[in-house]
CSV table of C-alpha atoms in Angstrom, one decimal:
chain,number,residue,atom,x,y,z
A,1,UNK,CA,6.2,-4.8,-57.5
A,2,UNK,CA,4.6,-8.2,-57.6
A,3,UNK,CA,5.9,-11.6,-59.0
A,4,UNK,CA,4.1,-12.0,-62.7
A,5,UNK,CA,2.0,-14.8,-61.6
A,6,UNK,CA,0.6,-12.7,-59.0
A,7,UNK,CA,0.2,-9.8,-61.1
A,8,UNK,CA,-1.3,-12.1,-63.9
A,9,UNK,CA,-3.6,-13.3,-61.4
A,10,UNK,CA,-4.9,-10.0,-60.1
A,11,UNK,CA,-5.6,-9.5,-64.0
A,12,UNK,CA,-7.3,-12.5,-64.6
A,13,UNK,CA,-10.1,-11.6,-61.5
A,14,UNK,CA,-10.6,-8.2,-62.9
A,15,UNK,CA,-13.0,-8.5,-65.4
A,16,UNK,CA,-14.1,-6.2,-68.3
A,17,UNK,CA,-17.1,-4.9,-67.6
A,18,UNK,CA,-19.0,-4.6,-70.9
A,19,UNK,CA,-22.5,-3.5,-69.9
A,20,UNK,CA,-23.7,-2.8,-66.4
A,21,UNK,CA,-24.3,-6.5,-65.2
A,22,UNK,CA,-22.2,-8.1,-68.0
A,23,UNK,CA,-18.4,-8.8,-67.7
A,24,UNK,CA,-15.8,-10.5,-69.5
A,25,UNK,CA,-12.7,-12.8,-68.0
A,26,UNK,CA,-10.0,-14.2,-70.0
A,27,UNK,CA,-9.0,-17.9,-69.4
A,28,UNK,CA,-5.3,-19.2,-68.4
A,29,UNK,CA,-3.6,-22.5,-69.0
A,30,UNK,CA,-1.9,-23.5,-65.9
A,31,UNK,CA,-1.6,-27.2,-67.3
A,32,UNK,CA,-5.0,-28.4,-66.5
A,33,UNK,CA,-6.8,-30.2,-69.3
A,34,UNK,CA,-9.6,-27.2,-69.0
A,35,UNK,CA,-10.3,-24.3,-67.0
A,36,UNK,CA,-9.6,-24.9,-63.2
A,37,UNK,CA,-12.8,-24.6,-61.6
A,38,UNK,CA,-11.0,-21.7,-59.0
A,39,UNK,CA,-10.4,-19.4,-61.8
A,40,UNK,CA,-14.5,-19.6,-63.0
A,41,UNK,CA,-15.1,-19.2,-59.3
A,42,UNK,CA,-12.7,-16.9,-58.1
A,43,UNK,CA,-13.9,-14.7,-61.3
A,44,UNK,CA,-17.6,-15.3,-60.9
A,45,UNK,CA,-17.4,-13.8,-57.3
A,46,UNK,CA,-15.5,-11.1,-59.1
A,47,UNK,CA,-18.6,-10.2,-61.4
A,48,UNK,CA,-20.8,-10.1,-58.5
A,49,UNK,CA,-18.9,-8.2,-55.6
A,50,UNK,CA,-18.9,-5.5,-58.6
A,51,UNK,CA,-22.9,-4.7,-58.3
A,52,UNK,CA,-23.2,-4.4,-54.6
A,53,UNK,CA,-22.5,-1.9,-52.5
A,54,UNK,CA,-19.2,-1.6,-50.6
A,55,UNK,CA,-21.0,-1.6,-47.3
A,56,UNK,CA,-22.2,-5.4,-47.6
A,57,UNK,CA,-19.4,-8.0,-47.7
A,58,UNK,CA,-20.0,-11.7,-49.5
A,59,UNK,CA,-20.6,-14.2,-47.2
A,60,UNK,CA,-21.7,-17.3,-48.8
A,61,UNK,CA,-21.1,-18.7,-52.2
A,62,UNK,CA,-22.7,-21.9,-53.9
A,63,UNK,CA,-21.6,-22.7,-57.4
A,64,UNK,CA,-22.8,-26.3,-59.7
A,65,UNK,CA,-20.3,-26.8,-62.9
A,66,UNK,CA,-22.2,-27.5,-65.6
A,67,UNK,CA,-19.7,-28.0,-68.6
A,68,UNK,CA,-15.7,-28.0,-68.8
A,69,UNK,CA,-14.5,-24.4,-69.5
A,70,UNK,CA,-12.2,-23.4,-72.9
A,71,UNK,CA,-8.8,-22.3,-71.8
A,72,UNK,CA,-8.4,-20.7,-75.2
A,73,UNK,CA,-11.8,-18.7,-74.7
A,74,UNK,CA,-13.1,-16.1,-72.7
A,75,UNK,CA,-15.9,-16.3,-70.2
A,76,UNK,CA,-18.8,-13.9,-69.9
A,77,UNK,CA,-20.3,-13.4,-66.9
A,78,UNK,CA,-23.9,-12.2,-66.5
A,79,UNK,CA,-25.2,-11.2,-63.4
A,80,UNK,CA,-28.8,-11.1,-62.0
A,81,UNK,CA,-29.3,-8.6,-59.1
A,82,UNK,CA,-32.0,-10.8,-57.5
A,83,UNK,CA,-32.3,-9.3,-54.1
A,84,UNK,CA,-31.0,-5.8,-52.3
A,85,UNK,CA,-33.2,-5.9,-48.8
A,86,UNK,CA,-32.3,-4.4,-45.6
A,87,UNK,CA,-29.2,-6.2,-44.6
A,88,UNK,CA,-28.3,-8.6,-47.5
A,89,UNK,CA,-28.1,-8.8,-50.8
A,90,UNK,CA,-28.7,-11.8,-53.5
A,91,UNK,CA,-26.4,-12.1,-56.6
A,92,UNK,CA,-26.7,-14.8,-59.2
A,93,UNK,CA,-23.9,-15.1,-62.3
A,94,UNK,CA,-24.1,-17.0,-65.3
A,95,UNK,CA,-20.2,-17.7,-67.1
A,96,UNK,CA,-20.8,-18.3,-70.5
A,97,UNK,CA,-18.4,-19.9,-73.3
A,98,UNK,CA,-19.1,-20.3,-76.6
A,99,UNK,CA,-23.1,-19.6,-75.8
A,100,UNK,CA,-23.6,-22.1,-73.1
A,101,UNK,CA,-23.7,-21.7,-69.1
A,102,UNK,CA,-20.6,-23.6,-67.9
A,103,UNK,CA,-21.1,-23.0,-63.8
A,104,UNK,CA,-24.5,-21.5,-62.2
A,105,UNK,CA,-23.5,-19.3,-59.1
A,106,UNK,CA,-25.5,-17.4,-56.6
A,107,UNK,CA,-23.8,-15.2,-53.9
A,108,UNK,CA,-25.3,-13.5,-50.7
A,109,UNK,CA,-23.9,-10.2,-49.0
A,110,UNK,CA,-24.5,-8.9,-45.9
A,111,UNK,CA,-24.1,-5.9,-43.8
A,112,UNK,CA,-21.9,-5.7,-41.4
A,113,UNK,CA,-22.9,-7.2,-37.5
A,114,UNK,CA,-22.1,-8.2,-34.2
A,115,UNK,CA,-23.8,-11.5,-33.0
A,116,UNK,CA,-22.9,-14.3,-30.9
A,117,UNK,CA,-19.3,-15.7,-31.4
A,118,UNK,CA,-17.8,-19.5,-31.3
A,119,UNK,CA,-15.6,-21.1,-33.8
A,120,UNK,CA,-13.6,-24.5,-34.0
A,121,UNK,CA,-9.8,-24.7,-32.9
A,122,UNK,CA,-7.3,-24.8,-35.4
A,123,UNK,CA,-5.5,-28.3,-36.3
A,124,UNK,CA,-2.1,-28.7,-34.4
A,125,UNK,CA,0.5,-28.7,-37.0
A,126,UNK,CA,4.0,-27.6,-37.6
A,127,UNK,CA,3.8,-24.1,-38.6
A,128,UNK,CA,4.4,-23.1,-42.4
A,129,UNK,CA,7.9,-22.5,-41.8
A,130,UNK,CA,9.1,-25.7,-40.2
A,131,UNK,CA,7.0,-27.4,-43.7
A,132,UNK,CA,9.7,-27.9,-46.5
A,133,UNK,CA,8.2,-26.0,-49.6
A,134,UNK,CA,6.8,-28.3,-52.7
A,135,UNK,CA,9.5,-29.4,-55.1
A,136,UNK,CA,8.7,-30.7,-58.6
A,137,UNK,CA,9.4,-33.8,-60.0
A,138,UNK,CA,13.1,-34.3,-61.3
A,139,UNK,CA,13.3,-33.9,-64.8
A,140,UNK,CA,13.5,-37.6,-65.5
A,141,UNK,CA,9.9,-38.5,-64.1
A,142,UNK,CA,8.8,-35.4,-65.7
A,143,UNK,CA,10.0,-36.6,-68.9
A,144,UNK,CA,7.6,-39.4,-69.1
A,145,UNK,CA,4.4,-37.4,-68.5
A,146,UNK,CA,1.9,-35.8,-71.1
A,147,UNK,CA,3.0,-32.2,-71.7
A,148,UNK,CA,0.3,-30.8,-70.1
A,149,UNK,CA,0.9,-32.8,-66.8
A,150,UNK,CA,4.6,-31.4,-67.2
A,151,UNK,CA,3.5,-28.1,-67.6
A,152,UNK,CA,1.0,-28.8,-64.2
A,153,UNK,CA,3.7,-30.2,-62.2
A,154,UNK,CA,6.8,-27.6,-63.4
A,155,UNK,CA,4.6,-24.6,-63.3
A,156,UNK,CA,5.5,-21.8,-60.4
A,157,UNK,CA,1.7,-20.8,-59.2
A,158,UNK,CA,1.0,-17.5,-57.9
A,159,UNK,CA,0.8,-19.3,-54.6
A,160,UNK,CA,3.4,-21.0,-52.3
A,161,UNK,CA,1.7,-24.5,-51.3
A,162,UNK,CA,2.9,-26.4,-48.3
A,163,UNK,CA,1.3,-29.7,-47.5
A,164,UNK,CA,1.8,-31.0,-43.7
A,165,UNK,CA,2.2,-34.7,-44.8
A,166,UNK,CA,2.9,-34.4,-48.3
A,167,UNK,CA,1.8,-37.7,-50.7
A,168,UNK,CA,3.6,-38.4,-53.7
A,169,UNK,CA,0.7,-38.2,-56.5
A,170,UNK,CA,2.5,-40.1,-58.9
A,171,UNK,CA,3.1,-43.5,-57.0
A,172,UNK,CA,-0.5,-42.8,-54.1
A,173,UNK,CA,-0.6,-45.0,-51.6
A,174,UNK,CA,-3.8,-45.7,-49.3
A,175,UNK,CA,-3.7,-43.1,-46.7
A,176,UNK,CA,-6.9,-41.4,-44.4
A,177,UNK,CA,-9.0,-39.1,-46.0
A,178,UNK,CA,-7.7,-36.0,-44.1
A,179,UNK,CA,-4.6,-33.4,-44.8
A,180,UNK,CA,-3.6,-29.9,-44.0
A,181,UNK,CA,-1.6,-27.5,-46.1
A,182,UNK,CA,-0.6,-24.2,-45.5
A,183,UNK,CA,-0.5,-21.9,-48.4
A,184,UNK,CA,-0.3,-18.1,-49.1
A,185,UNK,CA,-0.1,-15.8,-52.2
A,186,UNK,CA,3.3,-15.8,-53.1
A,187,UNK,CA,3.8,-11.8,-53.1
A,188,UNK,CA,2.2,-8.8,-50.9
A,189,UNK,CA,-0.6,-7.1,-52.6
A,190,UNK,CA,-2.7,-4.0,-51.3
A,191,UNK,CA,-5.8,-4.1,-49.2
A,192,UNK,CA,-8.6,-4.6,-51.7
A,193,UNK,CA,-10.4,-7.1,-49.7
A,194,UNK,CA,-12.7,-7.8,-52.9
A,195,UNK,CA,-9.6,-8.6,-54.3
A,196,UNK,CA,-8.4,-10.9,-51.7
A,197,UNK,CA,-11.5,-13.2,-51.1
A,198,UNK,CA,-11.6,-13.6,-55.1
A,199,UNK,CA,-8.2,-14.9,-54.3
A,200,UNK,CA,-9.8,-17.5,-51.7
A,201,UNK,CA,-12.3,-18.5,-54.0
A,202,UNK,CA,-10.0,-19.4,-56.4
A,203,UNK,CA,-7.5,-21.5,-54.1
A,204,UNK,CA,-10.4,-23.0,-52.7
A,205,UNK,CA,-10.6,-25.2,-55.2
A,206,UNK,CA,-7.0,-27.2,-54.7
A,207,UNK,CA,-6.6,-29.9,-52.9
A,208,UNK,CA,-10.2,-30.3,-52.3
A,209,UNK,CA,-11.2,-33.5,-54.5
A,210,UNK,CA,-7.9,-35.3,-54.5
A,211,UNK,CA,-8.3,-35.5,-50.4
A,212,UNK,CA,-11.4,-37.9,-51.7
A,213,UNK,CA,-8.8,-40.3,-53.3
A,214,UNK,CA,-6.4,-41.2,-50.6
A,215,UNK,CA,-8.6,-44.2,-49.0
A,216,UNK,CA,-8.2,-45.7,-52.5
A,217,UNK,CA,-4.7,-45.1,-53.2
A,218,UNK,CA,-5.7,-43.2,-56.7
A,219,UNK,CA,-4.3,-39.7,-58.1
A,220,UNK,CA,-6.0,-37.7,-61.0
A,221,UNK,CA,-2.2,-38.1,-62.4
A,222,UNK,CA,-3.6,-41.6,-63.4
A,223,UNK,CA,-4.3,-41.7,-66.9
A,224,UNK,CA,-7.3,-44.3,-65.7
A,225,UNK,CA,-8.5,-42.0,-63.3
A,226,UNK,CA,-11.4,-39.2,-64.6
A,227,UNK,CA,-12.0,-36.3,-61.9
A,228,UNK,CA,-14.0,-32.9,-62.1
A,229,UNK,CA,-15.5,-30.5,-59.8
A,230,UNK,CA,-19.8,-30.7,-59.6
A,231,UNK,CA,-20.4,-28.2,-57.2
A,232,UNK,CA,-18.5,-25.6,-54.9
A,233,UNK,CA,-19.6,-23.9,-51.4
A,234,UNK,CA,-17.9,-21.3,-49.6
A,235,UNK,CA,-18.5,-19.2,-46.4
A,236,UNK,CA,-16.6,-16.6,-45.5
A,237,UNK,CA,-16.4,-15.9,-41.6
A,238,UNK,CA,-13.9,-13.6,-41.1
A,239,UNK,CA,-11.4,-11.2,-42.7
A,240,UNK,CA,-8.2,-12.3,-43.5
A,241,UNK,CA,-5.0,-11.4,-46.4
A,242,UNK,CA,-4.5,-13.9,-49.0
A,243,UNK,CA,-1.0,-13.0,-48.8
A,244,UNK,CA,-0.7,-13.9,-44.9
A,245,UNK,CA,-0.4,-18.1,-44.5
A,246,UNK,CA,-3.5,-19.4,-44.1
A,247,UNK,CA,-4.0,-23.4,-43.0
A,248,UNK,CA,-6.2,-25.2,-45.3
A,249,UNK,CA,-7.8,-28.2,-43.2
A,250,UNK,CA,-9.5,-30.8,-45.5
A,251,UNK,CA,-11.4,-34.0,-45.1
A,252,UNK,CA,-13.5,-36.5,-47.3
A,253,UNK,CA,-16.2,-38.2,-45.0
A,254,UNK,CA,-17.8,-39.9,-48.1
A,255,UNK,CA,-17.3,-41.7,-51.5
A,256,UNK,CA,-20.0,-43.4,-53.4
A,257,UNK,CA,-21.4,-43.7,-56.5
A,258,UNK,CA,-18.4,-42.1,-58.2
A,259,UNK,CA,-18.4,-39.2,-56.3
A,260,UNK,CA,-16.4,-37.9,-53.4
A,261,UNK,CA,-17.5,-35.2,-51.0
A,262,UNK,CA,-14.8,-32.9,-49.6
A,263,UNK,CA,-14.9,-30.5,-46.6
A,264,UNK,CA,-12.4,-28.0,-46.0
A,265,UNK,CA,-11.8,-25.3,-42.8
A,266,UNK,CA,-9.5,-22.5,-44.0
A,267,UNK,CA,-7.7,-21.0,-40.4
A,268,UNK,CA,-5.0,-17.9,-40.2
A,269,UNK,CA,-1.8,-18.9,-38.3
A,270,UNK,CA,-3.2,-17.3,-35.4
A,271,UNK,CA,-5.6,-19.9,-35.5
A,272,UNK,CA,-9.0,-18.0,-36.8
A,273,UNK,CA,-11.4,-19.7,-38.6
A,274,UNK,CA,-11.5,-17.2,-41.5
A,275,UNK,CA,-14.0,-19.6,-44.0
A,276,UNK,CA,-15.2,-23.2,-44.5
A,277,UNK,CA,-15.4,-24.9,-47.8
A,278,UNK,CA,-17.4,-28.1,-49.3
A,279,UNK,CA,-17.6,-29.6,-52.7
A,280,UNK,CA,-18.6,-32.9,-54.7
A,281,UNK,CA,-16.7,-34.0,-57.4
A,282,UNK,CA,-16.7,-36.8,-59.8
A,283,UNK,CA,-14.3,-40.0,-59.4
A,284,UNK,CA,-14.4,-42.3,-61.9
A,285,UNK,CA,-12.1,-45.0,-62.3
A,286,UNK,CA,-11.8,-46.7,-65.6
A,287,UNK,CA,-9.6,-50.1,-66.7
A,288,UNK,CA,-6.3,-49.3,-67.0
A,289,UNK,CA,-6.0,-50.2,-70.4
A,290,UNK,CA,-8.5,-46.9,-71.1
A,291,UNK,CA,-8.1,-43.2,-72.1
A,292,UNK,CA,-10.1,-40.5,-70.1
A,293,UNK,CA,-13.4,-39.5,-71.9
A,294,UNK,CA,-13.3,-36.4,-73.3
């Protein structure tokens, strides 16, 4: 038997399907002010693995957010089976809320082949073991935090983070743009590997952004500070189990214009390159004296 969180996580990325290229997710509150952009992901590649055959595996995935999610909603995805050619096939899903497209997605799949093989080495690091697991804050800085930033900071995930060079995100200081965590699904699950690249897509999206903060010595924790997700890319490269520790290698080679571009190389402890990752976000950072927009 699983943990719940992992068990209410397989639920959340198996979706309702309500007509043959419509399907319905429900929405979590894991302390997040809306719905984290890896749930709308992780469930968007959900919808679409669904209408292809089993013989073509997702390889890419590029997603734009176009409007912060309802965490007391649903989302309904609707797909669009734009292409089934020879070797790959084109999928492109809608999520809906309250009768507007928050995030735009398009998927491609591909038949299995052999082809010519390279692949970047994997970071050297201590492995996950010799990495102290996260602990929360203690109860008295917790106590002086919004609810919902308790409820983000307390909350047992269904996956086991540990950060190489961990940074306190209450009290940031300036620090390189790069940092490597090692994380895994908290309990065994079976071999669905639908199932488990869902799972990627949805973890994809930690860690990602913030890595854009640390030449400025900000934190989304900041009541000043206003971040969000624009736009997500994912390539898978090879199989892997979300439930085996994988090393999440990220780096931020830009920020302008209130936005920060984040890169991310996603290696088993073996050291395969099993997917890469990019995104922009937004980074705004207001006077001190101000509350976030809604």
């Amino acid at each position: 038997m699983s943990a719940p969180v992992v068990n209410e996580l397989i639920d959340l990325l198996t979706l309702e399907r309500l007509e043959e290229n419509l399907f319905r997710g429900q929405s979590r509150d894991i302390g997040t002010k809306y719905v984290f952009g890896g749930q709308v992901l992780g469930q968007s590649l959900s919808a679409a693995q669904q209408t292809v055959d089993d013989a073509r595996t997702v390889h890419s995935l590029h997603a734009y957010f176009l409007r912060a999610g309802d965490i007391n909603a649903p989302i309904v995805f609707d797909v669009d089976r734009s292409r089934d050619g020879h070797s790959f096939s084109v999928r492109r899903v809608t999520a809906i809320q309250h009768g507007q497209p928050i995030l735009v997605f398009a998927a491609s799949f591909q038949k299995q082949e052999s082809g010519v093989e390279h692949q970047f080495h994997i970071p050297e690091v201590p492995q996950p073991e010799d990495v102290p697991p996260q602990t929360p804050p203690s109860p008295d800085v917790l106590a002086g935090l919004s609810a919902k930033m308790q409820r983000w900071l307390s909350r047992m995930g269904p996956f086991e983070m540990r950060p190489v060079y961990p940074r306190d995100e209450l009290n940031p200081s300036k620090r390189p743009p790069y940092q490597q965590v090692w994380f895994r699904l908290m309990d065994k699950i079976g071999d669905d590997a639908d199932m488990h690249r869902a799972m990627l897509a949805y973890a994809s999206d930690f860690y990602l952004l913030g890595t854009s903060t640390f030449p400025s010595g900000i934190s989304y924790y900041q009541h000043n500070v206003q971040m969000a997700s624009l736009d997500h890319a994912l390539w898978f490269h090879r199989p892997f189990r979300i439930d085996d520790w994988l090393l999440y290698s990220l780096d931020s080679p830009s920020a302008s214009g209130a936005r920060g571009l984040a890169r991310g190389s996603i290696y088993t402890r073996e050291g395969v390159l099993v997917a890469s990752v990019a995104q922009e976000g937004l980074i705004r950072v207001m006077d001190a004296t101000s509350e976030k927009p809604a």
